[in-house]
Amino acid sequence: MRTLSLPLALTARISPVVVLAAAGWALTSGPATTPTAEKESAPQSAGESPSGASTAAASKQYAAAPAPCGSIATATLKSLVPGAKTAGKEIPSTDTSLRRTCSWNALKGYDYRWLDVSFEITESDAAAAKSYKENTAEKSGGGSVPGVGDAGYSVVNLTTEDKQQTREGVVIIQASNALVTVTYNGSDFESKKAPSTDEINKGAIKAAKEAVAALESGQKA
């Protein structure tokens, strides 16, 4: 078997703790993208913030973040991240009642896939809508995800480093006072090509819909 040389950035990706620490990861800001990223999705369509401060402040449907590692069906995980342990790995949080994230990643043969599912519970619908608007503005070039939560947004980026392509999709959903963020990416280390935009986008949206369903079926305020 020939020796496989992985680009530095993608090698680091395989260690979630290292990557998250090095990137100064914060759930509210979502995963970082490189300056050379190409935007590959539908026109942007961000959600509207709820009107009426007193009404929004009183509206708080969710009291705590659900267990993220149990939010995605086993069959979906096997399809999106072949070879990964379906139990996932929960990332440490300073307050697990408000912020929780689970990560799955695997290198099967030469194909690499990574999936993150994150939940954030804010103090009100208005706070969640404000955070949603800020996060989607930072990831311009995407498009709406209809039929899930109160507002949904999806964007796909292609990056290239040392001739190795990586394609990453990010889906952000606002559901009442909660934010759900899904990150899904992949690379082929043999061909150095990335999976198609359609594959990554559909995979990220499927995971996001399952995560929102898990949120909605969990404990409410």
GROMACS .gro file of C-alpha atoms in nm:
model
  221
    1MET     CA    1   0.000   0.000   0.000
    2ARG     CA    2   0.140   0.339  -0.091
    3THR     CA    3   0.194   0.601   0.176
    4LEU     CA    4  -0.075   0.869   0.185
    5SER     CA    5   0.039   1.224   0.251
    6LEU     CA    6  -0.238   1.441   0.394
    7PRO     CA    7  -0.234   1.822   0.368
    8LEU     CA    8  -0.152   1.987   0.700
    9ALA     CA    9  -0.493   2.151   0.747
   10LEU     CA   10  -0.683   1.829   0.679
   11THR     CA   11  -0.451   1.624   0.899
   12ALA     CA   12  -0.535   1.860   1.185
   13ARG     CA   13  -0.906   1.815   1.107
   14ILE     CA   14  -0.888   1.449   1.212
   15SER     CA   15  -0.827   1.553   1.575
   16PRO     CA   16  -1.142   1.741   1.682
   17VAL     CA   17  -1.005   1.863   2.015
   18VAL     CA   18  -0.695   2.010   1.852
   19VAL     CA   19  -0.894   2.178   1.579
   20LEU     CA   20  -1.152   2.330   1.809
   21ALA     CA   21  -0.892   2.459   2.051
   22ALA     CA   22  -0.669   2.602   1.780
   23ALA     CA   23  -0.955   2.776   1.607
   24GLY     CA   24  -1.083   2.931   1.928
   25TRP     CA   25  -1.415   2.768   1.847
   26ALA     CA   26  -1.737   2.925   1.974
   27LEU     CA   27  -2.079   2.777   1.906
   28THR     CA   28  -2.247   3.108   1.837
   29SER     CA   29  -2.009   3.195   1.557
   30GLY     CA   30  -2.016   2.857   1.377
   31PRO     CA   31  -1.720   2.694   1.200
   32ALA     CA   32  -1.460   2.914   1.037
   33THR     CA   33  -1.397   2.921   0.664
   34THR     CA   34  -1.082   3.019   0.478
   35PRO     CA   35  -1.046   3.344   0.279
   36THR     CA   36  -1.026   3.146  -0.047
   37ALA     CA   37  -1.364   2.981  -0.001
   38GLU     CA   38  -1.598   2.976  -0.300
   39LYS     CA   39  -1.966   3.035  -0.221
   40GLU     CA   40  -2.172   2.765  -0.392
   41SER     CA   41  -2.533   2.790  -0.289
   42ALA     CA   42  -2.864   2.962  -0.362
   43PRO     CA   43  -2.917   3.338  -0.306
   44GLN     CA   44  -2.927   3.443   0.056
   45SER     CA   45  -3.258   3.461   0.236
   46ALA     CA   46  -3.225   3.528   0.607
   47GLY     CA   47  -3.511   3.511   0.856
   48GLU     CA   48  -3.688   3.809   1.005
   49SER     CA   49  -3.650   3.903   1.370
   50PRO     CA   50  -3.968   3.882   1.577
   51SER     CA   51  -4.130   4.221   1.640
   52GLY     CA   52  -4.250   4.349   1.975
   53ALA     CA   53  -3.987   4.343   2.250
   54SER     CA   54  -4.226   4.249   2.532
   55THR     CA   55  -4.382   3.961   2.336
   56ALA     CA   56  -4.045   3.826   2.218
   57ALA     CA   57  -3.896   3.845   2.566
   58ALA     CA   58  -4.184   3.635   2.704
   59SER     CA   59  -4.148   3.373   2.433
   60LYS     CA   60  -3.904   3.100   2.533
   61GLN     CA   61  -3.997   2.753   2.418
   62TYR     CA   62  -3.682   2.557   2.505
   63ALA     CA   63  -3.520   2.543   2.849
   64ALA     CA   64  -3.216   2.325   2.775
   65ALA     CA   65  -3.011   2.186   2.489
   66PRO     CA   66  -3.083   1.822   2.401
   67ALA     CA   67  -2.814   1.552   2.397
   68PRO     CA   68  -2.648   1.624   2.060
   69CYS     CA   69  -2.494   1.281   2.011
   70GLY     CA   70  -2.840   1.126   2.015
   71SER     CA   71  -2.995   1.377   1.777
   72ILE     CA   72  -2.903   1.205   1.449
   73ALA     CA   73  -3.035   0.866   1.340
   74THR     CA   74  -2.785   0.580   1.320
   75ALA     CA   75  -2.870   0.517   0.955
   76THR     CA   76  -2.805   0.883   0.872
   77LEU     CA   77  -2.468   0.879   1.047
   78LYS     CA   78  -2.359   0.566   0.862
   79SER     CA   79  -2.455   0.731   0.534
   80LEU     CA   80  -2.297   1.070   0.600
   81VAL     CA   81  -1.985   0.961   0.790
   82PRO     CA   82  -1.896   0.604   0.680
   83GLY     CA   83  -1.675   0.429   0.931
   84ALA     CA   84  -1.741   0.671   1.218
   85LYS     CA   85  -1.845   0.552   1.564
   86THR     CA   86  -2.217   0.633   1.572
   87ALA     CA   87  -2.198   0.725   1.942
   88GLY     CA   88  -2.011   1.041   1.843
   89LYS     CA   89  -1.795   1.257   2.068
   90GLU     CA   90  -1.949   1.539   2.270
   91ILE     CA   91  -1.733   1.851   2.286
   92PRO     CA   92  -1.681   1.997   2.637
   93SER     CA   93  -1.898   2.301   2.713
   94THR     CA   94  -1.890   2.558   2.993
   95ASP     CA   95  -2.270   2.524   3.029
   96THR     CA   96  -2.425   2.206   2.889
   97SER     CA   97  -2.778   2.330   2.960
   98LEU     CA   98  -2.727   2.609   2.706
   99ARG     CA   99  -2.462   2.486   2.458
  100ARG     CA  100  -2.391   2.132   2.344
  101THR     CA  101  -2.208   1.992   2.040
  102CYS     CA  102  -2.140   1.642   1.910
  103SER     CA  103  -1.882   1.553   1.647
  104TRP     CA  104  -1.837   1.253   1.417
  105ASN     CA  105  -1.544   1.204   1.178
  106ALA     CA  106  -1.381   0.916   0.995
  107LEU     CA  107  -1.131   0.836   0.723
  108LYS     CA  108  -1.251   0.529   0.531
  109GLY     CA  109  -1.000   0.432   0.269
  110TYR     CA  110  -0.917   0.769   0.114
  111ASP     CA  111  -1.255   0.931   0.181
  112TYR     CA  112  -1.281   1.164   0.479
  113ARG     CA  113  -1.604   1.297   0.630
  114TRP     CA  114  -1.673   1.524   0.926
  115LEU     CA  115  -2.008   1.613   1.088
  116ASP     CA  116  -2.079   1.850   1.377
  117VAL     CA  117  -2.422   1.914   1.531
  118SER     CA  118  -2.456   2.202   1.777
  119PHE     CA  119  -2.739   2.336   1.992
  120GLU     CA  120  -2.754   2.676   2.161
  121ILE     CA  121  -3.040   2.787   2.388
  122THR     CA  122  -3.082   3.164   2.417
  123GLU     CA  123  -3.288   3.373   2.658
  124SER     CA  124  -3.565   3.454   2.408
  125ASP     CA  125  -3.687   3.421   2.051
  126ALA     CA  126  -3.557   3.772   1.985
  127ALA     CA  127  -3.207   3.681   2.106
  128ALA     CA  128  -3.202   3.370   1.887
  129ALA     CA  129  -3.326   3.567   1.585
  130LYS     CA  130  -3.053   3.828   1.639
  131SER     CA  131  -2.781   3.562   1.662
  132TYR     CA  132  -2.922   3.384   1.355
  133LYS     CA  133  -2.914   3.707   1.155
  134GLU     CA  134  -2.553   3.782   1.257
  135ASN     CA  135  -2.429   3.430   1.183
  136THR     CA  136  -2.596   3.407   0.843
  137ALA     CA  137  -2.464   3.751   0.747
  138GLU     CA  138  -2.109   3.627   0.817
  139LYS     CA  139  -2.165   3.336   0.579
  140SER     CA  140  -2.307   3.523   0.281
  141GLY     CA  141  -2.375   3.357  -0.052
  142GLY     CA  142  -2.605   3.084   0.072
  143GLY     CA  143  -2.979   3.029   0.056
  144SER     CA  144  -3.285   2.956   0.266
  145VAL     CA  145  -3.385   2.616   0.402
  146PRO     CA  146  -3.766   2.614   0.404
  147GLY     CA  147  -3.992   2.396   0.614
  148VAL     CA  148  -3.773   2.358   0.921
  149GLY     CA  149  -3.777   2.575   1.235
  150ASP     CA  150  -3.866   2.944   1.216
  151ALA     CA  151  -3.581   3.027   0.977
  152GLY     CA  152  -3.316   2.823   0.800
  153TYR     CA  153  -3.002   2.898   0.600
  154SER     CA  154  -2.751   2.683   0.411
  155VAL     CA  155  -2.419   2.763   0.247
  156VAL     CA  156  -2.149   2.544   0.088
  157ASN     CA  157  -1.782   2.641   0.048
  158LEU     CA  158  -1.499   2.485  -0.152
  159THR     CA  159  -1.143   2.532  -0.028
  160THR     CA  160  -0.815   2.409  -0.177
  161GLU     CA  161  -0.485   2.367   0.005
  162ASP     CA  162  -0.179   2.196  -0.144
  163LYS     CA  163  -0.402   2.091  -0.437
  164GLN     CA  164  -0.634   1.907  -0.196
  165GLN     CA  165  -1.000   2.012  -0.217
  166THR     CA  166  -1.239   2.017   0.080
  167ARG     CA  167  -1.605   2.104   0.047
  168GLU     CA  168  -1.794   2.217   0.359
  169GLY     CA  169  -2.163   2.283   0.416
  170VAL     CA  170  -2.305   2.483   0.706
  171VAL     CA  171  -2.676   2.488   0.796
  172ILE     CA  172  -2.813   2.725   1.061
  173ILE     CA  173  -3.168   2.688   1.190
  174GLN     CA  174  -3.354   2.912   1.432
  175ALA     CA  175  -3.635   2.738   1.620
  176SER     CA  176  -3.797   2.967   1.877
  177ASN     CA  177  -3.522   3.056   2.129
  178ALA     CA  178  -3.285   2.783   2.005
  179LEU     CA  179  -3.019   2.778   1.734
  180VAL     CA  180  -2.913   2.457   1.562
  181THR     CA  181  -2.589   2.460   1.359
  182VAL     CA  182  -2.471   2.170   1.144
  183THR     CA  183  -2.133   2.151   0.974
  184TYR     CA  184  -2.061   1.875   0.722
  185ASN     CA  185  -1.752   1.841   0.503
  186GLY     CA  186  -1.554   1.591   0.304
  187SER     CA  187  -1.242   1.522   0.099
  188ASP     CA  188  -1.098   1.243  -0.116
  189PHE     CA  189  -0.726   1.209  -0.044
  190GLU     CA  190  -0.660   0.988  -0.344
  191SER     CA  191  -0.818   1.198  -0.619
  192LYS     CA  192  -0.770   1.521  -0.420
  193LYS     CA  193  -1.123   1.614  -0.525
  194ALA     CA  194  -1.404   1.713  -0.291
  195PRO     CA  195  -1.754   1.563  -0.284
  196SER     CA  196  -2.010   1.748  -0.494
  197THR     CA  197  -2.191   2.057  -0.368
  198ASP     CA  198  -2.520   1.869  -0.390
  199GLU     CA  199  -2.394   1.579  -0.177
  200ILE     CA  200  -2.259   1.804   0.097
  201ASN     CA  201  -2.556   2.042   0.097
  202LYS     CA  202  -2.817   1.765   0.108
  203GLY     CA  203  -2.625   1.582   0.381
  204ALA     CA  204  -2.600   1.892   0.599
  205ILE     CA  205  -2.969   1.975   0.554
  206LYS     CA  206  -3.075   1.616   0.635
  207ALA     CA  207  -2.873   1.623   0.957
  208ALA     CA  208  -3.013   1.966   1.046
  209LYS     CA  209  -3.374   1.848   1.003
  210GLU     CA  210  -3.311   1.549   1.230
  211ALA     CA  211  -3.142   1.770   1.489
  212VAL     CA  212  -3.437   2.012   1.495
  213ALA     CA  213  -3.678   1.719   1.529
  214ALA     CA  214  -3.476   1.598   1.830
  215LEU     CA  215  -3.492   1.948   1.979
  216GLU     CA  216  -3.868   1.970   1.926
  217SER     CA  217  -3.932   1.628   2.081
  218GLY     CA  218  -3.718   1.702   2.387
  219GLN     CA  219  -3.791   1.883   2.709
  220LYS     CA  220  -3.949   2.227   2.670
  221ALA     CA  221  -3.963   2.524   2.904
   0.00000   0.00000   0.00000
